[in-house]
JSON list of C-alpha atoms in Angstrom, two decimals:
[
{"chain": "A", "resi": 764, "resn": "UNK", "atom": "CA", "xyz": [0.20, -0.06, -0.18]},
{"chain": "A", "resi": 765, "resn": "UNK", "atom": "CA", "xyz": [1.46, 3.19, -1.02]},
{"chain": "A", "resi": 766, "resn": "UNK", "atom": "CA", "xyz": [0.76, 6.32, 1.64]},
{"chain": "A", "resi": 767, "resn": "UNK", "atom": "CA", "xyz": [1.88, 9.19, -1.00]},
{"chain": "A", "resi": 768, "resn": "UNK", "atom": "CA", "xyz": [-0.09, 12.06, -1.12]},
{"chain": "A", "resi": 769, "resn": "UNK", "atom": "CA", "xyz": [-0.08, 14.08, -4.44]},
{"chain": "A", "resi": 770, "resn": "UNK", "atom": "CA", "xyz": [-1.54, 17.32, -4.88]},
{"chain": "A", "resi": 771, "resn": "UNK", "atom": "CA", "xyz": [-1.37, 19.88, -7.29]},
{"chain": "A", "resi": 772, "resn": "UNK", "atom": "CA", "xyz": [0.04, 23.57, -6.76]},
{"chain": "A", "resi": 773, "resn": "UNK", "atom": "CA", "xyz": [-2.70, 26.15, -6.69]},
{"chain": "A", "resi": 774, "resn": "UNK", "atom": "CA", "xyz": [-2.57, 28.54, -9.77]},
{"chain": "A", "resi": 775, "resn": "UNK", "atom": "CA", "xyz": [-0.08, 31.29, -9.43]},
{"chain": "A", "resi": 776, "resn": "UNK", "atom": "CA", "xyz": [-3.09, 33.77, -9.08]},
{"chain": "A", "resi": 777, "resn": "UNK", "atom": "CA", "xyz": [-4.74, 31.76, -5.87]},
{"chain": "A", "resi": 778, "resn": "UNK", "atom": "CA", "xyz": [-0.97, 32.03, -4.41]},
{"chain": "A", "resi": 779, "resn": "UNK", "atom": "CA", "xyz": [-0.68, 36.11, -5.01]},
{"chain": "A", "resi": 780, "resn": "UNK", "atom": "CA", "xyz": [-4.17, 36.43, -3.87]},
{"chain": "A", "resi": 781, "resn": "UNK", "atom": "CA", "xyz": [-3.11, 34.35, -0.56]},
{"chain": "A", "resi": 782, "resn": "UNK", "atom": "CA", "xyz": [-0.32, 36.82, -0.06]},
{"chain": "A", "resi": 783, "resn": "UNK", "atom": "CA", "xyz": [-2.58, 39.91, -0.49]},
{"chain": "A", "resi": 784, "resn": "UNK", "atom": "CA", "xyz": [-5.11, 38.54, 1.79]},
{"chain": "A", "resi": 785, "resn": "UNK", "atom": "CA", "xyz": [-2.51, 38.13, 4.26]},
{"chain": "A", "resi": 786, "resn": "UNK", "atom": "CA", "xyz": [-1.06, 41.56, 3.74]},
{"chain": "A", "resi": 787, "resn": "UNK", "atom": "CA", "xyz": [-4.61, 42.96, 4.21]},
{"chain": "A", "resi": 788, "resn": "UNK", "atom": "CA", "xyz": [-4.67, 40.91, 7.41]},
{"chain": "A", "resi": 789, "resn": "UNK", "atom": "CA", "xyz": [-1.67, 42.60, 8.69]},
{"chain": "A", "resi": 790, "resn": "UNK", "atom": "CA", "xyz": [-2.80, 45.97, 7.96]},
{"chain": "A", "resi": 791, "resn": "UNK", "atom": "CA", "xyz": [-5.57, 45.97, 10.44]},
{"chain": "A", "resi": 792, "resn": "UNK", "atom": "CA", "xyz": [-5.29, 48.66, 13.09]},
{"chain": "A", "resi": 793, "resn": "UNK", "atom": "CA", "xyz": [-6.56, 46.76, 16.05]},
{"chain": "A", "resi": 794, "resn": "UNK", "atom": "CA", "xyz": [-5.36, 43.27, 14.82]},
{"chain": "A", "resi": 795, "resn": "UNK", "atom": "CA", "xyz": [-7.70, 40.30, 16.16]},
{"chain": "A", "resi": 796, "resn": "UNK", "atom": "CA", "xyz": [-4.82, 38.08, 16.46]},
{"chain": "A", "resi": 797, "resn": "UNK", "atom": "CA", "xyz": [-2.87, 40.60, 18.57]},
{"chain": "A", "resi": 798, "resn": "UNK", "atom": "CA", "xyz": [-6.05, 41.29, 20.93]},
{"chain": "A", "resi": 799, "resn": "UNK", "atom": "CA", "xyz": [-6.51, 37.30, 20.85]},
{"chain": "A", "resi": 800, "resn": "UNK", "atom": "CA", "xyz": [-2.81, 36.77, 22.30]},
{"chain": "A", "resi": 801, "resn": "UNK", "atom": "CA", "xyz": [-3.23, 39.18, 24.86]},
{"chain": "A", "resi": 802, "resn": "UNK", "atom": "CA", "xyz": [-6.42, 37.62, 26.03]},
{"chain": "A", "resi": 803, "resn": "UNK", "atom": "CA", "xyz": [-5.06, 34.44, 26.05]},
{"chain": "A", "resi": 804, "resn": "UNK", "atom": "CA", "xyz": [-1.97, 35.36, 28.26]},
{"chain": "A", "resi": 805, "resn": "UNK", "atom": "CA", "xyz": [0.51, 34.80, 25.26]},
{"chain": "A", "resi": 806, "resn": "UNK", "atom": "CA", "xyz": [1.81, 38.40, 24.85]},
{"chain": "A", "resi": 807, "resn": "UNK", "atom": "CA", "xyz": [4.62, 38.67, 26.30]},
{"chain": "A", "resi": 808, "resn": "UNK", "atom": "CA", "xyz": [4.98, 34.68, 25.91]},
{"chain": "A", "resi": 809, "resn": "UNK", "atom": "CA", "xyz": [5.00, 32.85, 29.37]},
{"chain": "A", "resi": 810, "resn": "UNK", "atom": "CA", "xyz": [8.73, 31.98, 29.29]},
{"chain": "A", "resi": 811, "resn": "UNK", "atom": "CA", "xyz": [9.28, 36.06, 28.91]},
{"chain": "A", "resi": 812, "resn": "UNK", "atom": "CA", "xyz": [6.82, 36.74, 31.43]},
{"chain": "A", "resi": 813, "resn": "UNK", "atom": "CA", "xyz": [8.17, 34.73, 34.23]},
{"chain": "A", "resi": 814, "resn": "UNK", "atom": "CA", "xyz": [11.83, 34.30, 33.30]},
{"chain": "A", "resi": 815, "resn": "UNK", "atom": "CA", "xyz": [12.50, 37.32, 31.47]},
{"chain": "A", "resi": 816, "resn": "UNK", "atom": "CA", "xyz": [14.18, 35.71, 28.58]},
{"chain": "A", "resi": 817, "resn": "UNK", "atom": "CA", "xyz": [12.69, 36.41, 25.19]},
{"chain": "A", "resi": 818, "resn": "UNK", "atom": "CA", "xyz": [12.64, 33.54, 22.60]},
{"chain": "A", "resi": 819, "resn": "UNK", "atom": "CA", "xyz": [13.17, 34.05, 18.64]},
{"chain": "A", "resi": 820, "resn": "UNK", "atom": "CA", "xyz": [9.71, 34.81, 18.38]},
{"chain": "A", "resi": 821, "resn": "UNK", "atom": "CA", "xyz": [9.31, 37.88, 21.36]},
{"chain": "A", "resi": 822, "resn": "UNK", "atom": "CA", "xyz": [7.89, 41.14, 19.53]},
{"chain": "A", "resi": 823, "resn": "UNK", "atom": "CA", "xyz": [7.29, 39.34, 16.03]},
{"chain": "A", "resi": 824, "resn": "UNK", "atom": "CA", "xyz": [3.68, 40.08, 15.78]},
{"chain": "A", "resi": 825, "resn": "UNK", "atom": "CA", "xyz": [4.44, 43.95, 16.47]},
{"chain": "A", "resi": 826, "resn": "UNK", "atom": "CA", "xyz": [7.88, 43.80, 14.49]},
{"chain": "A", "resi": 827, "resn": "UNK", "atom": "CA", "xyz": [5.78, 42.40, 11.07]},
{"chain": "A", "resi": 828, "resn": "UNK", "atom": "CA", "xyz": [3.18, 44.62, 12.02]},
{"chain": "A", "resi": 829, "resn": "UNK", "atom": "CA", "xyz": [5.08, 47.46, 11.94]},
{"chain": "A", "resi": 830, "resn": "UNK", "atom": "CA", "xyz": [7.00, 46.18, 8.96]},
{"chain": "A", "resi": 831, "resn": "UNK", "atom": "CA", "xyz": [3.96, 46.30, 6.95]},
{"chain": "A", "resi": 832, "resn": "UNK", "atom": "CA", "xyz": [3.59, 49.60, 7.45]},
{"chain": "A", "resi": 833, "resn": "UNK", "atom": "CA", "xyz": [7.10, 50.28, 6.13]},
{"chain": "A", "resi": 834, "resn": "UNK", "atom": "CA", "xyz": [8.17, 51.45, 9.53]},
{"chain": "A", "resi": 835, "resn": "UNK", "atom": "CA", "xyz": [11.42, 49.55, 9.37]},
{"chain": "A", "resi": 836, "resn": "UNK", "atom": "CA", "xyz": [13.34, 50.88, 12.45]},
{"chain": "A", "resi": 837, "resn": "UNK", "atom": "CA", "xyz": [10.56, 50.10, 14.66]},
{"chain": "A", "resi": 838, "resn": "UNK", "atom": "CA", "xyz": [10.32, 46.52, 13.28]},
{"chain": "A", "resi": 839, "resn": "UNK", "atom": "CA", "xyz": [13.59, 45.87, 14.17]},
{"chain": "A", "resi": 840, "resn": "UNK", "atom": "CA", "xyz": [13.48, 47.42, 17.84]},
{"chain": "A", "resi": 841, "resn": "UNK", "atom": "CA", "xyz": [10.34, 44.87, 18.45]},
{"chain": "A", "resi": 842, "resn": "UNK", "atom": "CA", "xyz": [12.73, 41.97, 16.91]},
{"chain": "A", "resi": 843, "resn": "UNK", "atom": "CA", "xyz": [15.51, 41.80, 14.98]},
{"chain": "A", "resi": 844, "resn": "UNK", "atom": "CA", "xyz": [14.70, 39.06, 12.34]},
{"chain": "A", "resi": 845, "resn": "UNK", "atom": "CA", "xyz": [10.67, 40.57, 11.86]},
{"chain": "A", "resi": 846, "resn": "UNK", "atom": "CA", "xyz": [11.95, 42.25, 8.78]},
{"chain": "A", "resi": 847, "resn": "UNK", "atom": "CA", "xyz": [12.77, 38.91, 7.33]},
{"chain": "A", "resi": 848, "resn": "UNK", "atom": "CA", "xyz": [9.44, 37.05, 8.14]},
{"chain": "A", "resi": 849, "resn": "UNK", "atom": "CA", "xyz": [7.58, 38.76, 5.15]},
{"chain": "A", "resi": 850, "resn": "UNK", "atom": "CA", "xyz": [10.14, 37.88, 2.49]},
{"chain": "A", "resi": 851, "resn": "UNK", "atom": "CA", "xyz": [10.23, 34.40, 3.49]},
{"chain": "A", "resi": 852, "resn": "UNK", "atom": "CA", "xyz": [6.62, 33.87, 3.84]},
{"chain": "A", "resi": 853, "resn": "UNK", "atom": "CA", "xyz": [6.39, 35.52, 0.65]},
{"chain": "A", "resi": 854, "resn": "UNK", "atom": "CA", "xyz": [8.58, 33.35, -1.00]},
{"chain": "A", "resi": 855, "resn": "UNK", "atom": "CA", "xyz": [7.23, 30.16, 0.62]},
{"chain": "A", "resi": 856, "resn": "UNK", "atom": "CA", "xyz": [3.83, 30.70, -0.53]},
{"chain": "A", "resi": 857, "resn": "UNK", "atom": "CA", "xyz": [4.57, 31.74, -3.90]},
{"chain": "A", "resi": 858, "resn": "UNK", "atom": "CA", "xyz": [6.68, 28.36, -4.69]},
{"chain": "A", "resi": 859, "resn": "UNK", "atom": "CA", "xyz": [3.98, 26.22, -2.38]},
{"chain": "A", "resi": 860, "resn": "UNK", "atom": "CA", "xyz": [7.22, 24.56, -0.87]},
{"chain": "A", "resi": 861, "resn": "UNK", "atom": "CA", "xyz": [7.88, 24.64, 2.80]},
{"chain": "A", "resi": 862, "resn": "UNK", "atom": "CA", "xyz": [10.87, 22.99, 4.69]},
{"chain": "A", "resi": 863, "resn": "UNK", "atom": "CA", "xyz": [10.21, 19.52, 6.34]},
{"chain": "A", "resi": 864, "resn": "UNK", "atom": "CA", "xyz": [12.08, 18.40, 9.49]},
{"chain": "A", "resi": 865, "resn": "UNK", "atom": "CA", "xyz": [11.81, 14.72, 8.89]},
{"chain": "A", "resi": 866, "resn": "UNK", "atom": "CA", "xyz": [15.25, 13.21, 10.12]},
{"chain": "A", "resi": 867, "resn": "UNK", "atom": "CA", "xyz": [17.32, 13.76, 13.35]},
{"chain": "A", "resi": 868, "resn": "UNK", "atom": "CA", "xyz": [19.75, 15.74, 11.92]},
{"chain": "A", "resi": 869, "resn": "UNK", "atom": "CA", "xyz": [17.44, 18.21, 10.67]},
{"chain": "A", "resi": 870, "resn": "UNK", "atom": "CA", "xyz": [15.53, 18.52, 14.17]},
{"chain": "A", "resi": 871, "resn": "UNK", "atom": "CA", "xyz": [18.77, 19.14, 16.03]},
{"chain": "A", "resi": 872, "resn": "UNK", "atom": "CA", "xyz": [19.74, 21.94, 13.59]},
{"chain": "A", "resi": 873, "resn": "UNK", "atom": "CA", "xyz": [16.46, 23.68, 13.89]},
{"chain": "A", "resi": 874, "resn": "UNK", "atom": "CA", "xyz": [16.95, 23.56, 17.67]},
{"chain": "A", "resi": 875, "resn": "UNK", "atom": "CA", "xyz": [20.57, 24.56, 17.55]},
{"chain": "A", "resi": 876, "resn": "UNK", "atom": "CA", "xyz": [19.60, 27.75, 15.09]},
{"chain": "A", "resi": 877, "resn": "UNK", "atom": "CA", "xyz": [16.43, 28.36, 16.89]},
{"chain": "A", "resi": 878, "resn": "UNK", "atom": "CA", "xyz": [18.12, 28.54, 20.27]},
{"chain": "A", "resi": 879, "resn": "UNK", "atom": "CA", "xyz": [21.13, 30.59, 18.71]},
{"chain": "A", "resi": 880, "resn": "UNK", "atom": "CA", "xyz": [18.55, 33.16, 17.23]},
{"chain": "A", "resi": 881, "resn": "UNK", "atom": "CA", "xyz": [16.81, 33.72, 20.63]},
{"chain": "A", "resi": 882, "resn": "UNK", "atom": "CA", "xyz": [20.32, 33.97, 22.35]},
{"chain": "A", "resi": 883, "resn": "UNK", "atom": "CA", "xyz": [20.51, 37.03, 19.36]},
{"chain": "A", "resi": 884, "resn": "UNK", "atom": "CA", "xyz": [17.26, 38.75, 20.41]},
{"chain": "A", "resi": 885, "resn": "UNK", "atom": "CA", "xyz": [18.10, 38.45, 23.90]},
{"chain": "A", "resi": 886, "resn": "UNK", "atom": "CA", "xyz": [21.00, 40.62, 23.10]},
{"chain": "A", "resi": 887, "resn": "UNK", "atom": "CA", "xyz": [20.23, 43.08, 20.71]},
{"chain": "A", "resi": 888, "resn": "UNK", "atom": "CA", "xyz": [16.70, 43.81, 21.74]}
]
């Protein structure tokens, strides 16, 4: 029995529409995602709130929001890596490919990079 799943990449116009919808959602002034994060106690993250240690994603929502509004300095102040999120997401959506963590080596590499980038966020921000 073959468990391979075949799917067809959506037409480029559909992928472009997804990108535009996400950009429009990010432009919302009183964004419901930010309000939901605050209501659930996820902003700031529990690790940051209790231990004072930032992770890679600390300040990312604010940083992306500022980046979409072309306020680059405020974006970098929120999180040094937030200006990278939009170009990476546009690339992933337009190519319709996402990296897979399917080996122990990739899993370890992901966590090493995550911890290193989190350390950078703590030093810079």
